[in-house]
Short mmCIF file of C-alpha atoms in Angstrom, two decimals:
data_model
loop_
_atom_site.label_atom_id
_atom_site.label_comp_id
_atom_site.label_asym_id
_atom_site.label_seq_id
_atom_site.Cartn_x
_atom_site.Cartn_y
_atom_site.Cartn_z
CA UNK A 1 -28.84 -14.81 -14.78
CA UNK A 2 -25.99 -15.64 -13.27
CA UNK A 3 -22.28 -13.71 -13.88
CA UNK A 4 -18.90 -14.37 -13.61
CA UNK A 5 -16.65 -11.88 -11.91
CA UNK A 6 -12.60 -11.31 -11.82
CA UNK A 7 -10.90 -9.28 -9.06
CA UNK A 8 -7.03 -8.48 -9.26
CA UNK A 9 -4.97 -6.49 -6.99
CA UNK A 10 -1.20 -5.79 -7.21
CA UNK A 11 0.12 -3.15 -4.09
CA UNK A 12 1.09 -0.08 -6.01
CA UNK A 13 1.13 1.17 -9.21
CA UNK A 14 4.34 -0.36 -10.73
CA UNK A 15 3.79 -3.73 -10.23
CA UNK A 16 2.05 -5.66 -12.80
CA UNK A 17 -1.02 -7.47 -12.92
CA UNK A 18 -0.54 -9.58 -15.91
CA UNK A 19 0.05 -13.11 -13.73
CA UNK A 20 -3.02 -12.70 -12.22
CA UNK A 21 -4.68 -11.38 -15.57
CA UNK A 22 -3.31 -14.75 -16.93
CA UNK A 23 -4.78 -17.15 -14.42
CA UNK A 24 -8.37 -15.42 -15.20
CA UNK A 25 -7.64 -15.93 -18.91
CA UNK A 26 -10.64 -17.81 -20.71
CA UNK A 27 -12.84 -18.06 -17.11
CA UNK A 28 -13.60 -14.14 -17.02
CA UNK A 29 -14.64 -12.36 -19.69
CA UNK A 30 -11.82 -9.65 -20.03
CA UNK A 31 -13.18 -5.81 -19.43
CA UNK A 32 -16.58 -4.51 -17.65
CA UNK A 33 -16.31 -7.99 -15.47
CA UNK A 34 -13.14 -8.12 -14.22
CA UNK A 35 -12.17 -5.44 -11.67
CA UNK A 36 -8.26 -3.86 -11.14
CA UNK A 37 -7.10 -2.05 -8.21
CA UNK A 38 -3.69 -0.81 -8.12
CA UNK A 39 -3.13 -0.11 -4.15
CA UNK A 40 -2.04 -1.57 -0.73
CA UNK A 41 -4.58 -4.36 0.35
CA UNK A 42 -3.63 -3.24 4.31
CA UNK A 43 -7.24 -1.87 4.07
CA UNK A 44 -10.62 -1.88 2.19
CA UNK A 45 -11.04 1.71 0.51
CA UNK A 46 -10.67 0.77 -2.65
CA UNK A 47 -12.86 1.97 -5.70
CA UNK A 48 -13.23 -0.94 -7.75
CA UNK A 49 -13.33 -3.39 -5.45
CA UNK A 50 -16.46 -1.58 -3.51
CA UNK A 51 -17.74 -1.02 -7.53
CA UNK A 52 -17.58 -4.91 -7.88
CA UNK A 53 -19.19 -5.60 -4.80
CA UNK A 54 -21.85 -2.95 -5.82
CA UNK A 55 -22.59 -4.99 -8.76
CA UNK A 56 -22.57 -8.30 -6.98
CA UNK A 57 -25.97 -10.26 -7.09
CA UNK A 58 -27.04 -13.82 -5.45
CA UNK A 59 -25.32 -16.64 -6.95
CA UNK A 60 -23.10 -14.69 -8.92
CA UNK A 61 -19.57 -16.50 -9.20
CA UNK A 62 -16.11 -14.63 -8.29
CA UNK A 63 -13.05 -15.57 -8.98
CA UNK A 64 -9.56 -14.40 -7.33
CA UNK A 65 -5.96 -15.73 -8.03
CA UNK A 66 -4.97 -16.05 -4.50
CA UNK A 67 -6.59 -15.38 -1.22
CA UNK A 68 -4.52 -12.72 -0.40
CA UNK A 69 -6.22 -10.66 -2.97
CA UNK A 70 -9.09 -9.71 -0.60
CA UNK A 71 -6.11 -8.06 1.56
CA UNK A 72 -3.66 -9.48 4.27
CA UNK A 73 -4.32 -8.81 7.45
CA UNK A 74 -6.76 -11.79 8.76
CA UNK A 75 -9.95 -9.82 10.66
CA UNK A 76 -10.34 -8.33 7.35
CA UNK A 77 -10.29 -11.14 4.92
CA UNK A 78 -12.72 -12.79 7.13
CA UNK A 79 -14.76 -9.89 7.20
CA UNK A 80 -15.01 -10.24 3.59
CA UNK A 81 -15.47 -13.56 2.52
CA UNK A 82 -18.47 -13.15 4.87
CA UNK A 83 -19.96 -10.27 3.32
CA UNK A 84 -19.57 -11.42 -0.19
CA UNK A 85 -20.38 -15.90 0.75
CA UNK A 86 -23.31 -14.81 3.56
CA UNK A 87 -25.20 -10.97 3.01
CA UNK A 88 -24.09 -11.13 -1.11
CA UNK A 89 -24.66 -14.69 -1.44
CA UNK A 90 -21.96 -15.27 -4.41
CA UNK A 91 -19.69 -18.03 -4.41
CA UNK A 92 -15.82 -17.69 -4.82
CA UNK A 93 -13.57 -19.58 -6.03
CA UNK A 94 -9.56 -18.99 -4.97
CA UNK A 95 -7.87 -20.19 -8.12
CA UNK A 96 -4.54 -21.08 -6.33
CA UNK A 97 -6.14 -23.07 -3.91
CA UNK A 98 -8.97 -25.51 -4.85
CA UNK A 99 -9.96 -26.27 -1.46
CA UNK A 100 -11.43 -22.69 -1.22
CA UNK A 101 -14.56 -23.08 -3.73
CA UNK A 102 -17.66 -22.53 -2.95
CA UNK A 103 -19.79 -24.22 -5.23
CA UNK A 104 -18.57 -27.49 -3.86
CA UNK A 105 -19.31 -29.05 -0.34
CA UNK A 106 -22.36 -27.19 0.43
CA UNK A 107 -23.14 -29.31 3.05
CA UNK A 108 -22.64 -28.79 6.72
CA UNK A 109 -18.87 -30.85 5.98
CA UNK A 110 -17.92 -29.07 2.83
CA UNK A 111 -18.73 -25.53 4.77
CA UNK A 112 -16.94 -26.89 8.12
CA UNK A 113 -13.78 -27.66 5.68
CA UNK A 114 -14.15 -24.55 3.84
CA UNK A 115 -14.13 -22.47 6.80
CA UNK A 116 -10.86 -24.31 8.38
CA UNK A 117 -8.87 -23.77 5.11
CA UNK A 118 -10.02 -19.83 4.90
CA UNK A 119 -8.77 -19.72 8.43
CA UNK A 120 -5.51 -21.14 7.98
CA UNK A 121 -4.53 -18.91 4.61
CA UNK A 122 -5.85 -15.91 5.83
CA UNK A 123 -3.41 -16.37 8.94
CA UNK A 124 -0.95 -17.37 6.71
CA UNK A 125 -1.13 -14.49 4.29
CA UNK A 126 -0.71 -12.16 7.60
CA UNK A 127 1.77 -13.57 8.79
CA UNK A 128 3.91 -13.17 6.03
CA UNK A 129 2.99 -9.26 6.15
CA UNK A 130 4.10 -9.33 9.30
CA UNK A 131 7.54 -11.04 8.28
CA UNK A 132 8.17 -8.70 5.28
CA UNK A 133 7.79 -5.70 7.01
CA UNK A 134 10.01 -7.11 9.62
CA UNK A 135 12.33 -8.12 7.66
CA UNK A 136 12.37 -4.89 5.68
CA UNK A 137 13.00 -3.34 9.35
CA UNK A 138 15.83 -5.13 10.00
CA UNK A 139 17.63 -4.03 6.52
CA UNK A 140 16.92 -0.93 7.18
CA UNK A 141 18.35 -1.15 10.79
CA UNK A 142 21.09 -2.81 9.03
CA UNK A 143 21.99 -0.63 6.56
CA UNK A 144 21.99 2.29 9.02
CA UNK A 145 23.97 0.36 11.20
CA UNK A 146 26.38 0.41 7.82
CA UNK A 147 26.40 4.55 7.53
CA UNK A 148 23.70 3.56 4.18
CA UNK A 149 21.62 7.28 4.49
CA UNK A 150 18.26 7.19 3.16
CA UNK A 151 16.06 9.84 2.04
CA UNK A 152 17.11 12.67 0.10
CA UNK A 153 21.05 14.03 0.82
CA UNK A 154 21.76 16.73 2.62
CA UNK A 155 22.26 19.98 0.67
CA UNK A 156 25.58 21.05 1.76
CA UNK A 157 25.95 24.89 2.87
CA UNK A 158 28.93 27.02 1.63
CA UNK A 159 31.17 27.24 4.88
CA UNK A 160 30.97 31.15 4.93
CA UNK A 161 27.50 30.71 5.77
CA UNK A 162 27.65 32.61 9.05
CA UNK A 163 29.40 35.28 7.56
CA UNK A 164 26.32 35.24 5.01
CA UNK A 165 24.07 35.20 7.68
CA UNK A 166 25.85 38.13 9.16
CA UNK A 167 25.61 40.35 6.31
CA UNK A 168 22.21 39.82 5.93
CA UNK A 169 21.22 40.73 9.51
CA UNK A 170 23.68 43.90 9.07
CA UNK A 171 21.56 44.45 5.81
CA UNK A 172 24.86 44.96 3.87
CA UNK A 173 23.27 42.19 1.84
CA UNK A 174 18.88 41.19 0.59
CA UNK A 175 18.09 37.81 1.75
CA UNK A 176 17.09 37.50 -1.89
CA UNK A 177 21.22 37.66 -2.46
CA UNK A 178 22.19 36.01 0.37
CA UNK A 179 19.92 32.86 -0.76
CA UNK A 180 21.99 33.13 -4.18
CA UNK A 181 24.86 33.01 -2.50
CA UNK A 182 23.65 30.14 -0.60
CA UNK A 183 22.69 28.13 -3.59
CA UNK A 184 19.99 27.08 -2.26
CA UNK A 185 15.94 27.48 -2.34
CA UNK A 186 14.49 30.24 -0.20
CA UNK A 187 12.71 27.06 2.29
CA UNK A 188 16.51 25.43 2.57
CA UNK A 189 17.88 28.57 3.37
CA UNK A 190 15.41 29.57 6.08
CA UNK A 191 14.93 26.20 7.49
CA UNK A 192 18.87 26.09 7.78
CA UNK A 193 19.01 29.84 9.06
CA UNK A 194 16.47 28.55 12.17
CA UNK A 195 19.28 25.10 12.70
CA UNK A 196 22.29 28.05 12.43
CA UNK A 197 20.33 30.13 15.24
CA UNK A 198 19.61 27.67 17.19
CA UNK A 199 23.24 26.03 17.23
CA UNK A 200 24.59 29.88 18.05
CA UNK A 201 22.24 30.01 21.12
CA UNK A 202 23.22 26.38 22.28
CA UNK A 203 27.08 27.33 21.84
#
């Protein structure tokens, strides 16, 4: 018998899948046969898709909201549609773009078609990785370029540190007081007491 599958992928967990949840609305039936994975689709280890495939059998129908959904870089959505059209023998259909379905054209034209269209998204779809993360670059060159700091701030040392740092060595003080002093946690204040040592040798 034949079965109908979903597969929906958003990139991390706090995006949301609902638009693509939508579009499988009344062709899926919701739950055991329609399969969610919440992570980057730069590569292929991930558990519900590979459960899906698992589950696959000949002539068994698939549905996906865009093409991009098997991933984004273009060897690998090849790679794919292969294993699942050729060694699973399913059809898919790419709900965004009619073109890519299957169950129509299974002649020699219909296939030659096919193939040209899955060709030109799947370059597509890379392509635009390729411009995000460039343009996500360039912000970030940008911002730097503005003084913008990222990451977490700098935890600011009290400006008697050397004379902290003194004491210490001199045991006059524990390092267990001299990190109170400080204010700081006992990794801070050793990681900072290597950059102090370090800038006293240089100088």
């Amino acid at each position: 018998m034949v079965k109908t599958y979903g597969y929906v992928r958003v990139s991390s967990y706090d995006q949301n899948e609902d638009r693509q949840l939508t579009a499988l609305q009344g062709i899926v039936t919701p739950g055991k046969n329609i399969f969610i994975d919440k992570q980057s689709g730069k590569d292929f280890d991930r558990p519900q898709y590979k459960r899906m495939v698992r589950k696959l059998k000949k002539d068994d129908l698939l549905y996906i909201k865009s093409i991009d959904r098997l991933g984004r870089n273009y060897a690998e959505i090849q790679e794919q549609w292969r294993l699942l059209t050729k060694e699973k023998g399913i059809d898919i259909v790419v709900l965004d773009m009619p073109l890519l379905d299957t169950r129509r054209g299974k002649d020699l034209m219909g296939t030659f078609l096919s193939d040209i269209v899955l060709q030109v998204l799947s370059f597509a779809a890379e392509n635009e990785r390729i411009n995000i993360h460039q343009r996500q670059a360039e912000g970030i060159a940008a911002a730097k370029a503005r003084g913008v700091q990222f990451g977490r701030p700098q935890i600011k040392l009290p400006d008697h540190f050397g004379q902290i740092v003194q004491a210490w060595e001199r045991k006059e003080i524990t390092v267990h007081e001299a990190i109170l002093q400080c204010g700081v946690s006992e990794s801070t204040f050793y990681r900072r007491l290597r950059r102090y040592r370090q800038e006293q040798k240089s100088t």
